[in-house]
Amino acid sequence: MTKQISILGSTGSIGTQVLDVAERLPEMIEVVALAAHSNVDLLAQQALKFRPKLVCIGKKELEPELRSLLDGSSIEVLAGNEGWIAAATTDYADRVVVSVAGTPGLMPTLAAIDAGKEIALASKEVLVCAGEIVTQKAAQHGVKIVPIDSEHSAIFQCLNGEDVKSVEKIYLTASGGAFKDKTTEEMREVTPEQALSHPTWRMGRKVTIDSATLMNKGLEIIEARWLFDIEPENIEVVIHPKSIVHSMVMFSDGSVMAQIGLPDMRLPIQYALLYPLRYDSGLPRVDILQVGSLEFSAPDTKRFPALKLAHEAARIGGTMPAVMNAADEVAVQLFLDRKISFLEIARLVERVMEMHNPISHPSLDEILSADGWAREQTSALTGGIGIGSNL
Ligand code: MG
């Protein structure tokens, strides 16, 4: 049976790999809608290749350009917020891939759930910021959220046919990022280029920096907390440099299930697109003999304080994870722009979290205003006051 999919964020790192999977499985997957923020050339190329019913460009001023690039193609062209919502709710789609960078994925995800679409979710910020609202809404509508994030796909697969109540613990594996073996002293001077060279995974810039600080794993703790309805204290991060075991679940009888595969995002993507089907798309296989040994170790939260901050935000809940996420997004951008140092990313996030009075069981408006507040505070802390010495 063919799956009709709409891809929100088709020109990013995940979006392009979703299309790579779709191209390998033309008999299984039909792309019916594509939406992207601003990469109008790539979006037009994708549209001409996959022939969706509609495309949306987020940045409204680019709409005329997209129209002219698709002139004569009979593909419907939309733009702006209404365009995102139309792509998320179109009758042509039965599954919506959410791979929008950051919090802008939230509103279209909620609209897609309201429209009863199955969700293949790559944007972890959606659950980090509004996990309670999103999972409650999905339950109300009987909508399944299938994660694309490799660790969560692993856990999801390990839980197939299991009762989630029998889960004792989740082991979330982490590669350790670009600076796994560096001392704090050595991390003081690292450049964006060094932080952007990830040892095992090919990913976007924001998530690669988050992997180097371990904030990515922190966000994933919160993501797992909501996806699998498990208390944050039962989620344990383990460093596993080869990224072959994508995560593990320990059950109440002491049995541990793990999912193993190459570190290739196309595998969890395909699983989320076709779930519950398994199908051979010719992706490369893991050679278990070549892998040889598997190593696991505990993370060092002194060197990587972001992990501790995330556990704290997960425990406090309410608006705190949204604040942490927003502060981190701004801090990572400041680091990429060479305005702050690598170590200042986590310090800045910590400062903003300390200043925040969290609201429990927040409404969507309260989450969005906490997000906006955190962004302002993070920028304000770095404007003028010589952040290097004060943090
Ligand atoms: Mg991940």
mmCIF file of C-alpha atoms and ligand atoms in Angstrom, residues 124 149-151 216-217 220, ligand 1:
data_model
loop_
_atom_site.group_PDB
_atom_site.id
_atom_site.type_symbol
_atom_site.label_atom_id
_atom_site.label_comp_id
_atom_site.label_asym_id
_atom_site.label_seq_id
_atom_site.Cartn_x
_atom_site.Cartn_y
_atom_site.Cartn_z
ATOM 1 C CA LYS A 124 12.794 17.106 18.685
ATOM 2 C CA ASP A 149 15.525 10.552 15.772
ATOM 3 C CA SER A 150 17.730 7.420 15.663
ATOM 4 C CA GLU A 151 17.751 6.796 19.431
ATOM 5 C CA ASN A 216 21.487 17.150 21.873
ATOM 6 C CA LYS A 217 21.366 14.163 24.218
ATOM 7 C CA GLU A 220 16.604 13.673 23.586
HETATM 8 MG MG MG B 1 19.604 11.497 17.884
#
